[in-house]
Amino acid sequence: MEEWRFIDFGPVDIRDMMAMDEAILKGDEGNTFFFWTPKKSIILGFFQKAELELDLSQCQDYTITRRISGGGIAFSDDRCRQINYGVVGTIDNDLFPLDITKSYKQICGILIDTLIHYSLNAAFRPINDVVVDNKKISGNAQTRWEGKLLQNGTLLLDFDIEEMLRISNIPIEKFMDKKIASIREGLTWLDRELKEERNMDEVREVMKKKFEERFRVRLKPGTLSKNEVELAEKLKPKYYSSEWVYR
Amino acid sequence: MKQGIHKSKGGLIRSFVGTENGIIDDISISGDFFLFPEEALSKIIEELKGAAAKREEIQKNIEATYKKENIQSPGTTPSDFTESIMKSLE
């Protein structure tokens, strides 16, 4: 059986992680599946403007950076109960179709299989969401580079809606309770669906197994290559710079 | 400048457009949509500078850049960008 590299970066500064993310895409180590746990942070999508999306005066204790893929904010509060993954793969084959939405669907299948394992009614919602009973539980973002794709995504185990609203650049509304109730209708997380807190390592193990089944490969623990480490070091200043984050 | 906000199936498009004598001379587009290759958004913006601030002109202009740069934007079309820009011009 084909072997693919697997890396668990653990808790990590999101700026370092985004540099490694880009280095894996642009490196030469081939297909890779990886996890990381974001510390308290906000990652902007490639096309977003920080001052339009965020109330920056409320974000001072957050690490903020930007990723190279589009889509919306990925926000992690200090509970850090979310599983972030990355997939790098060569496109235009059975595993990773050229069609963007189809390739999203294929990779999001790992999350759907994982949620079904927990007896949840999970489904893909084009273009890039995974839902449980039509509530979003996972957001995903893909970019492509020289015949390869990089997909990042998050599986929410817990989510603090009030904190998200606090840092967002939305007018404080009179009917904040209604706003929260309406977000609760559209968004969910694993702890809430299962009515208990699952161990994150356990959920990650299920995801790995579902990945191996879906892609018919064996995940082999590995590390970044020397080239990737060097590339990540070169890329880091970008992710730390205000030119990149606040452009 | 007024913010034009339009939600496409692929995400929210925010735009700010300035004009002089009916010609676009300042424009920014941001949001949580997807567009490949990512760098091509700046090409769309560049091409729009100097174009007439009219719906048809704007849409044709964006469509031409889509073709030239081989842009793919799942869930978002040139008319979605046009709609956001027109809302900013209102």
CSV table of C-alpha atoms in Angstrom, one decimal:
chain,number,residue,atom,x,y,z
A,1,MET,CA,0.0,0.0,0.0
A,2,GLU,CA,1.2,3.5,-0.8
A,3,GLU,CA,2.6,5.5,2.1
A,4,TRP,CA,2.0,9.1,2.7
A,5,ARG,CA,3.7,11.3,5.1
A,6,PHE,CA,1.8,12.3,8.3
A,7,ILE,CA,2.8,15.1,10.7
A,8,ASP,CA,1.2,16.3,13.9
A,9,PHE,CA,2.6,19.8,14.6
A,10,GLY,CA,0.7,20.0,18.0
A,11,PRO,CA,0.0,23.5,19.5
A,12,VAL,CA,1.7,26.0,17.3
A,13,ASP,CA,2.1,29.7,16.7
A,14,ILE,CA,-0.2,30.3,13.7
A,15,ARG,CA,2.3,32.5,11.9
A,16,ASP,CA,4.9,29.7,12.0
A,17,MET,CA,2.3,27.2,11.0
A,18,MET,CA,1.2,29.2,7.9
A,19,ALA,CA,4.8,29.4,6.8
A,20,MET,CA,5.2,25.6,7.2
A,21,ASP,CA,1.9,25.1,5.4
A,22,GLU,CA,3.1,27.1,2.4
A,23,ALA,CA,6.5,25.3,2.6
A,24,ILE,CA,4.8,21.9,2.4
A,25,LEU,CA,2.8,23.0,-0.7
A,26,LYS,CA,5.8,24.4,-2.4
A,27,GLY,CA,8.3,21.8,-1.2
A,28,ASP,CA,9.1,18.6,-2.9
A,29,GLU,CA,8.1,16.0,-0.4
A,30,GLY,CA,4.8,14.9,-2.1
A,31,ASN,CA,1.5,14.0,-0.6
A,32,THR,CA,1.1,14.9,3.1
A,33,PHE,CA,-1.6,14.9,5.7
A,34,PHE,CA,-1.0,17.0,8.8
A,35,PHE,CA,-2.6,18.3,12.0
A,36,TRP,CA,-2.0,21.3,14.1
A,37,THR,CA,-3.7,23.0,17.1
A,38,PRO,CA,-3.9,26.7,16.8
A,39,LYS,CA,-3.2,28.9,19.8
A,40,LYS,CA,-5.5,31.9,20.4
A,41,SER,CA,-5.5,33.3,16.9
A,42,ILE,CA,-7.3,34.7,13.9
A,43,ILE,CA,-6.3,33.7,10.3
A,44,LEU,CA,-7.7,36.0,7.6
A,45,GLY,CA,-8.5,34.6,4.2
A,46,PHE,CA,-6.3,35.8,1.3
A,47,PHE,CA,-8.8,38.4,0.1
A,48,GLN,CA,-10.0,39.8,3.4
A,49,LYS,CA,-9.2,43.1,4.9
A,50,ALA,CA,-8.5,43.0,8.6
A,51,GLU,CA,-10.1,46.4,9.5
A,52,LEU,CA,-13.3,45.5,7.6
A,53,GLU,CA,-13.7,42.1,9.2
A,54,LEU,CA,-12.5,42.7,12.8
A,55,ASP,CA,-12.8,45.2,15.6
A,56,LEU,CA,-9.1,45.4,16.0
A,57,SER,CA,-9.3,47.2,19.3
A,58,GLN,CA,-10.8,43.9,20.7
A,59,CYS,CA,-8.2,41.6,19.1
A,60,GLN,CA,-5.1,42.8,21.0
A,61,ASP,CA,-4.5,39.4,22.7
A,62,TYR,CA,-4.9,37.5,19.5
A,63,THR,CA,-2.2,36.5,17.1
A,64,ILE,CA,-3.4,37.6,13.6
A,65,THR,CA,-2.1,36.4,10.3
A,66,ARG,CA,-3.3,35.7,6.8
A,67,ARG,CA,-3.2,32.5,4.7
A,68,ILE,CA,-2.5,32.1,1.0
A,69,SER,CA,-6.0,30.6,0.3
A,70,GLY,CA,-9.3,32.5,0.1
A,71,GLY,CA,-12.4,32.1,2.2
A,72,GLY,CA,-13.2,33.6,5.6
A,73,ILE,CA,-11.7,34.1,9.0
A,74,ALA,CA,-10.5,31.0,11.0
A,75,PHE,CA,-10.8,32.0,14.6
A,76,SER,CA,-9.5,30.1,17.6
A,77,ASP,CA,-10.3,31.1,21.2
A,78,ASP,CA,-8.2,30.2,24.2
A,79,ARG,CA,-10.1,26.9,24.7
A,80,CYS,CA,-8.3,25.7,21.5
A,81,ARG,CA,-10.9,22.9,21.0
A,82,GLN,CA,-10.6,22.6,17.3
A,83,ILE,CA,-8.8,20.2,15.0
A,84,ASN,CA,-7.0,21.9,12.1
A,85,TYR,CA,-5.7,19.8,9.3
A,86,GLY,CA,-3.9,20.3,6.0
A,87,VAL,CA,-3.7,18.1,2.9
A,88,VAL,CA,-1.1,18.6,0.2
A,89,GLY,CA,-1.6,16.4,-2.9
A,90,THR,CA,-0.9,16.2,-6.6
A,91,ILE,CA,-4.1,17.0,-8.6
A,92,ASP,CA,-5.8,15.7,-11.7
A,93,ASN,CA,-6.2,12.1,-10.6
A,94,ASP,CA,-8.8,9.9,-8.9
A,95,LEU,CA,-7.9,11.0,-5.4
A,96,PHE,CA,-7.7,14.8,-6.1
A,97,PRO,CA,-9.9,15.8,-9.1
A,98,LEU,CA,-9.0,18.9,-11.1
A,99,ASP,CA,-12.5,20.3,-10.6
A,100,ILE,CA,-12.2,22.5,-7.5
A,101,THR,CA,-15.6,21.7,-5.9
A,102,LYS,CA,-15.1,17.9,-6.5
A,103,SER,CA,-11.7,18.0,-4.8
A,104,TYR,CA,-13.2,19.9,-1.9
A,105,LYS,CA,-15.9,17.2,-1.6
A,106,GLN,CA,-13.3,14.4,-1.8
A,107,ILE,CA,-11.2,15.9,1.1
A,108,CYS,CA,-14.2,17.0,3.1
A,109,GLY,CA,-15.2,13.3,3.0
A,110,ILE,CA,-12.6,12.6,5.7
A,111,LEU,CA,-14.6,14.9,8.0
A,112,ILE,CA,-17.9,13.5,7.0
A,113,ASP,CA,-16.7,9.9,7.5
A,114,THR,CA,-15.4,11.0,11.0
A,115,LEU,CA,-18.7,12.6,12.0
A,116,ILE,CA,-20.7,9.6,10.7
A,117,HIS,CA,-18.4,7.4,12.9
A,118,TYR,CA,-19.9,9.4,15.8
A,119,SER,CA,-23.4,8.7,14.4
A,120,LEU,CA,-24.0,12.3,13.3
A,121,ASN,CA,-25.9,13.3,10.2
A,122,ALA,CA,-23.0,14.8,8.3
A,123,ALA,CA,-23.0,16.0,4.7
A,124,PHE,CA,-21.0,18.1,2.3
A,125,ARG,CA,-22.4,21.5,1.5
A,126,PRO,CA,-20.8,23.1,-1.6
A,127,ILE,CA,-18.6,24.8,-2.0
A,128,ASN,CA,-16.5,24.1,1.0
A,129,ASP,CA,-18.5,23.4,4.1
A,130,VAL,CA,-19.3,20.2,6.1
A,131,VAL,CA,-22.6,20.4,7.9
A,132,VAL,CA,-24.4,18.3,10.6
A,133,ASP,CA,-28.2,18.6,10.2
A,134,ASN,CA,-27.5,21.6,8.0
A,135,LYS,CA,-25.4,23.4,10.6
A,136,LYS,CA,-21.8,24.2,9.6
A,137,ILE,CA,-19.3,22.3,11.7
A,138,SER,CA,-16.2,22.6,9.5
A,139,GLY,CA,-14.9,25.3,7.1
A,140,ASN,CA,-12.3,24.5,4.5
A,141,ALA,CA,-10.1,26.5,2.2
A,142,GLN,CA,-8.1,25.3,-0.8
A,143,THR,CA,-5.4,26.8,-3.0
A,144,ARG,CA,-3.4,25.4,-5.8
A,145,TRP,CA,0.2,25.7,-6.9
A,146,GLU,CA,2.0,24.0,-9.8
A,147,GLY,CA,-0.2,20.9,-10.1
A,148,LYS,CA,-0.7,20.5,-6.4
A,149,LEU,CA,-3.4,21.5,-4.0
A,150,LEU,CA,-3.3,22.6,-0.4
A,151,GLN,CA,-6.4,22.3,1.6
A,152,ASN,CA,-6.7,23.5,5.2
A,153,GLY,CA,-9.7,23.1,7.3
A,154,THR,CA,-11.0,23.0,10.8
A,155,LEU,CA,-13.3,20.7,12.8
A,156,LEU,CA,-15.0,22.5,15.6
A,157,LEU,CA,-15.2,20.7,18.9
A,158,ASP,CA,-16.2,23.8,20.8
A,159,PHE,CA,-17.0,27.3,19.7
A,160,ASP,CA,-17.5,30.6,21.6
A,161,ILE,CA,-20.1,32.6,19.6
A,162,GLU,CA,-20.1,35.6,21.9
A,163,GLU,CA,-16.3,35.9,21.7
A,164,MET,CA,-16.5,35.7,17.9
A,165,LEU,CA,-19.0,38.5,17.9
A,166,ARG,CA,-16.9,40.5,20.3
A,167,ILE,CA,-13.9,40.6,18.0
A,168,SER,CA,-16.0,40.9,14.8
A,169,ASN,CA,-16.5,44.3,13.1
A,170,ILE,CA,-20.3,44.2,13.4
A,171,PRO,CA,-22.4,46.9,15.0
A,172,ILE,CA,-23.4,46.0,18.6
A,173,GLU,CA,-27.0,45.2,18.1
A,174,LYS,CA,-29.9,45.8,20.4
A,175,PHE,CA,-31.0,42.2,20.0
A,176,MET,CA,-27.7,40.5,20.6
A,177,ASP,CA,-29.5,37.4,22.0
A,178,LYS,CA,-31.4,37.0,18.8
A,179,LYS,CA,-28.1,37.3,16.8
A,180,ILE,CA,-26.5,34.6,18.9
A,181,ALA,CA,-29.6,32.4,18.6
A,182,SER,CA,-29.5,32.8,14.8
A,183,ILE,CA,-25.8,31.9,14.7
A,184,ARG,CA,-26.6,28.8,16.8
A,185,GLU,CA,-29.0,27.8,14.1
A,186,GLY,CA,-26.4,27.9,11.4
A,187,LEU,CA,-23.3,26.7,13.2
A,188,THR,CA,-22.5,23.8,15.5
A,189,TRP,CA,-19.6,21.9,17.1
A,190,LEU,CA,-18.9,18.4,18.1
A,191,ASP,CA,-19.2,18.8,21.9
A,192,ARG,CA,-22.6,20.3,21.5
A,193,GLU,CA,-23.8,17.6,19.0
A,194,LEU,CA,-22.5,14.7,21.2
A,195,LYS,CA,-23.5,16.4,24.5
A,196,GLU,CA,-20.1,15.5,25.9
A,197,GLU,CA,-16.4,16.4,25.4
A,198,ARG,CA,-14.5,13.9,23.4
A,199,ASN,CA,-10.8,13.6,23.8
A,200,MET,CA,-9.1,15.5,20.9
A,201,ASP,CA,-6.5,12.8,20.3
A,202,GLU,CA,-9.2,10.2,19.9
A,203,VAL,CA,-11.0,12.3,17.3
A,204,ARG,CA,-7.7,12.9,15.5
A,205,GLU,CA,-7.1,9.1,15.4
A,206,VAL,CA,-10.5,8.6,13.9
A,207,MET,CA,-9.8,11.2,11.2
A,208,LYS,CA,-6.4,9.5,10.4
A,209,LYS,CA,-8.1,6.2,10.0
A,210,LYS,CA,-10.9,7.7,7.8
A,211,PHE,CA,-8.2,9.4,5.7
A,212,GLU,CA,-6.3,6.1,5.2
A,213,GLU,CA,-9.6,4.3,4.2
A,214,ARG,CA,-10.8,7.1,1.9
A,215,PHE,CA,-7.4,7.5,0.1
A,216,ARG,CA,-6.4,3.8,0.4
A,217,VAL,CA,-3.0,4.8,1.7
A,218,ARG,CA,-1.0,4.2,4.9
A,219,LEU,CA,0.0,7.3,6.9
A,220,LYS,CA,3.6,7.2,8.0
A,221,PRO,CA,4.7,9.6,10.7
A,222,GLY,CA,7.4,12.0,9.4
A,223,THR,CA,8.9,15.4,9.7
A,224,LEU,CA,9.6,18.4,7.5
A,225,SER,CA,12.5,17.9,5.2
A,226,LYS,CA,15.6,20.1,5.4
A,227,ASN,CA,14.4,22.0,2.3
A,228,GLU,CA,11.0,22.6,3.8
A,229,VAL,CA,12.4,23.9,7.0
A,230,GLU,CA,14.6,26.3,5.1
A,231,LEU,CA,11.7,27.4,2.9
A,232,ALA,CA,9.5,27.9,6.0
A,233,GLU,CA,12.2,30.0,7.6
A,234,LYS,CA,12.3,32.2,4.5
A,235,LEU,CA,8.5,32.5,4.5
A,236,LYS,CA,8.1,33.3,8.2
A,237,PRO,CA,8.8,37.1,8.0
A,238,LYS,CA,5.9,37.5,5.6
A,239,TYR,CA,3.4,35.9,8.0
A,240,TYR,CA,4.8,38.1,10.9
A,241,SER,CA,4.7,41.3,8.8
A,242,SER,CA,1.9,44.0,9.0
A,243,GLU,CA,2.2,44.5,5.3
A,244,TRP,CA,0.9,41.0,4.8
A,245,VAL,CA,-1.7,41.0,7.6
A,246,TYR,CA,-3.1,44.5,7.3
A,247,ARG,CA,-2.7,45.1,3.6
B,1,MET,CA,-16.7,56.0,-0.4
B,2,LYS,CA,-19.7,53.7,0.2
B,3,GLN,CA,-19.1,50.0,0.8
B,4,GLY,CA,-20.9,47.8,-1.7
B,5,ILE,CA,-21.7,44.4,-0.2
B,6,HIS,CA,-22.9,41.5,-2.3
B,7,LYS,CA,-23.1,37.9,-1.2
B,8,SER,CA,-22.5,35.3,-3.9
B,9,LYS,CA,-22.8,31.6,-3.4
B,10,GLY,CA,-19.0,31.5,-2.9
B,11,GLY,CA,-18.8,34.2,-0.4
B,12,LEU,CA,-19.2,37.9,0.5
B,13,ILE,CA,-17.7,40.5,-1.8
B,14,ARG,CA,-17.0,44.0,-0.4
B,15,SER,CA,-16.0,46.8,-2.7
B,16,PHE,CA,-15.2,50.5,-2.5
B,17,VAL,CA,-15.2,52.4,-5.7
B,18,GLY,CA,-14.3,56.0,-6.5
B,19,THR,CA,-15.1,57.7,-9.7
B,20,GLU,CA,-14.2,60.9,-11.5
B,21,ASN,CA,-16.4,62.1,-14.5
B,22,GLY,CA,-18.0,58.7,-14.6
B,23,ILE,CA,-14.6,56.9,-14.8
B,24,ILE,CA,-13.4,54.5,-12.1
B,25,ASP,CA,-10.3,55.9,-10.6
B,26,ASP,CA,-10.1,54.1,-7.3
B,27,ILE,CA,-11.2,50.6,-6.4
B,28,SER,CA,-10.7,48.0,-3.8
B,29,ILE,CA,-12.3,44.5,-3.6
B,30,SER,CA,-12.1,42.2,-0.6
B,31,GLY,CA,-14.1,39.4,1.0
B,32,ASP,CA,-14.3,35.7,1.9
B,33,PHE,CA,-14.8,34.4,-1.6
B,34,PHE,CA,-12.4,32.0,-3.4
B,35,LEU,CA,-10.6,32.9,-6.6
B,36,PHE,CA,-7.8,31.0,-8.5
B,37,PRO,CA,-5.2,32.0,-9.1
B,38,GLU,CA,-5.3,34.3,-6.1
B,39,GLU,CA,-3.0,36.9,-7.7
B,40,ALA,CA,-5.5,37.5,-10.5
B,41,LEU,CA,-7.8,39.6,-8.2
B,42,SER,CA,-5.3,42.5,-8.5
B,43,LYS,CA,-5.4,42.1,-12.3
B,44,ILE,CA,-9.2,42.5,-12.2
B,45,ILE,CA,-8.8,45.6,-10.1
B,46,GLU,CA,-6.1,47.1,-12.3
B,47,GLU,CA,-8.2,46.5,-15.5
B,48,LEU,CA,-11.2,48.2,-13.9
B,49,LYS,CA,-9.3,51.4,-13.3
B,50,GLY,CA,-10.1,53.8,-16.2
B,51,ALA,CA,-13.3,51.9,-17.1
B,52,ALA,CA,-16.6,53.6,-17.3
B,53,ALA,CA,-18.6,53.2,-14.1
B,54,LYS,CA,-21.5,51.5,-15.9
B,55,ARG,CA,-22.8,48.0,-15.2
B,56,GLU,CA,-22.4,46.6,-18.7
B,57,GLU,CA,-18.9,48.0,-19.1
B,58,ILE,CA,-17.8,46.7,-15.7
B,59,GLN,CA,-19.1,43.2,-16.3
B,60,LYS,CA,-17.5,43.0,-19.8
B,61,ASN,CA,-14.3,44.2,-18.4
B,62,ILE,CA,-14.2,41.6,-15.6
B,63,GLU,CA,-15.3,38.8,-18.0
B,64,ALA,CA,-12.3,39.8,-20.2
B,65,THR,CA,-9.9,39.5,-17.3
B,66,TYR,CA,-11.4,36.1,-16.3
B,67,LYS,CA,-10.7,34.8,-19.8
B,68,LYS,CA,-7.2,36.3,-20.0
B,69,GLU,CA,-6.1,35.1,-16.6
B,70,ASN,CA,-7.9,31.8,-16.7
B,71,ILE,CA,-9.7,32.6,-13.5
B,72,GLN,CA,-11.9,30.1,-11.6
B,73,SER,CA,-14.0,31.2,-8.7
B,74,PRO,CA,-16.4,28.5,-7.5
B,75,GLY,CA,-19.7,30.0,-6.5
B,76,THR,CA,-18.8,33.5,-7.7
B,77,THR,CA,-19.2,35.0,-11.2
B,78,PRO,CA,-18.2,38.2,-12.9
B,79,SER,CA,-21.8,39.4,-12.4
B,80,ASP,CA,-21.4,38.9,-8.6
B,81,PHE,CA,-18.3,41.3,-8.6
B,82,THR,CA,-20.3,43.7,-10.9
B,83,GLU,CA,-23.2,43.6,-8.4
B,84,SER,CA,-21.0,44.5,-5.5
B,85,ILE,CA,-19.3,47.3,-7.4
B,86,MET,CA,-22.7,48.7,-8.5
B,87,LYS,CA,-23.8,48.8,-4.9
B,88,SER,CA,-20.8,50.8,-4.0
B,89,LEU,CA,-21.6,53.2,-6.8
B,90,GLU,CA,-25.2,53.7,-5.8
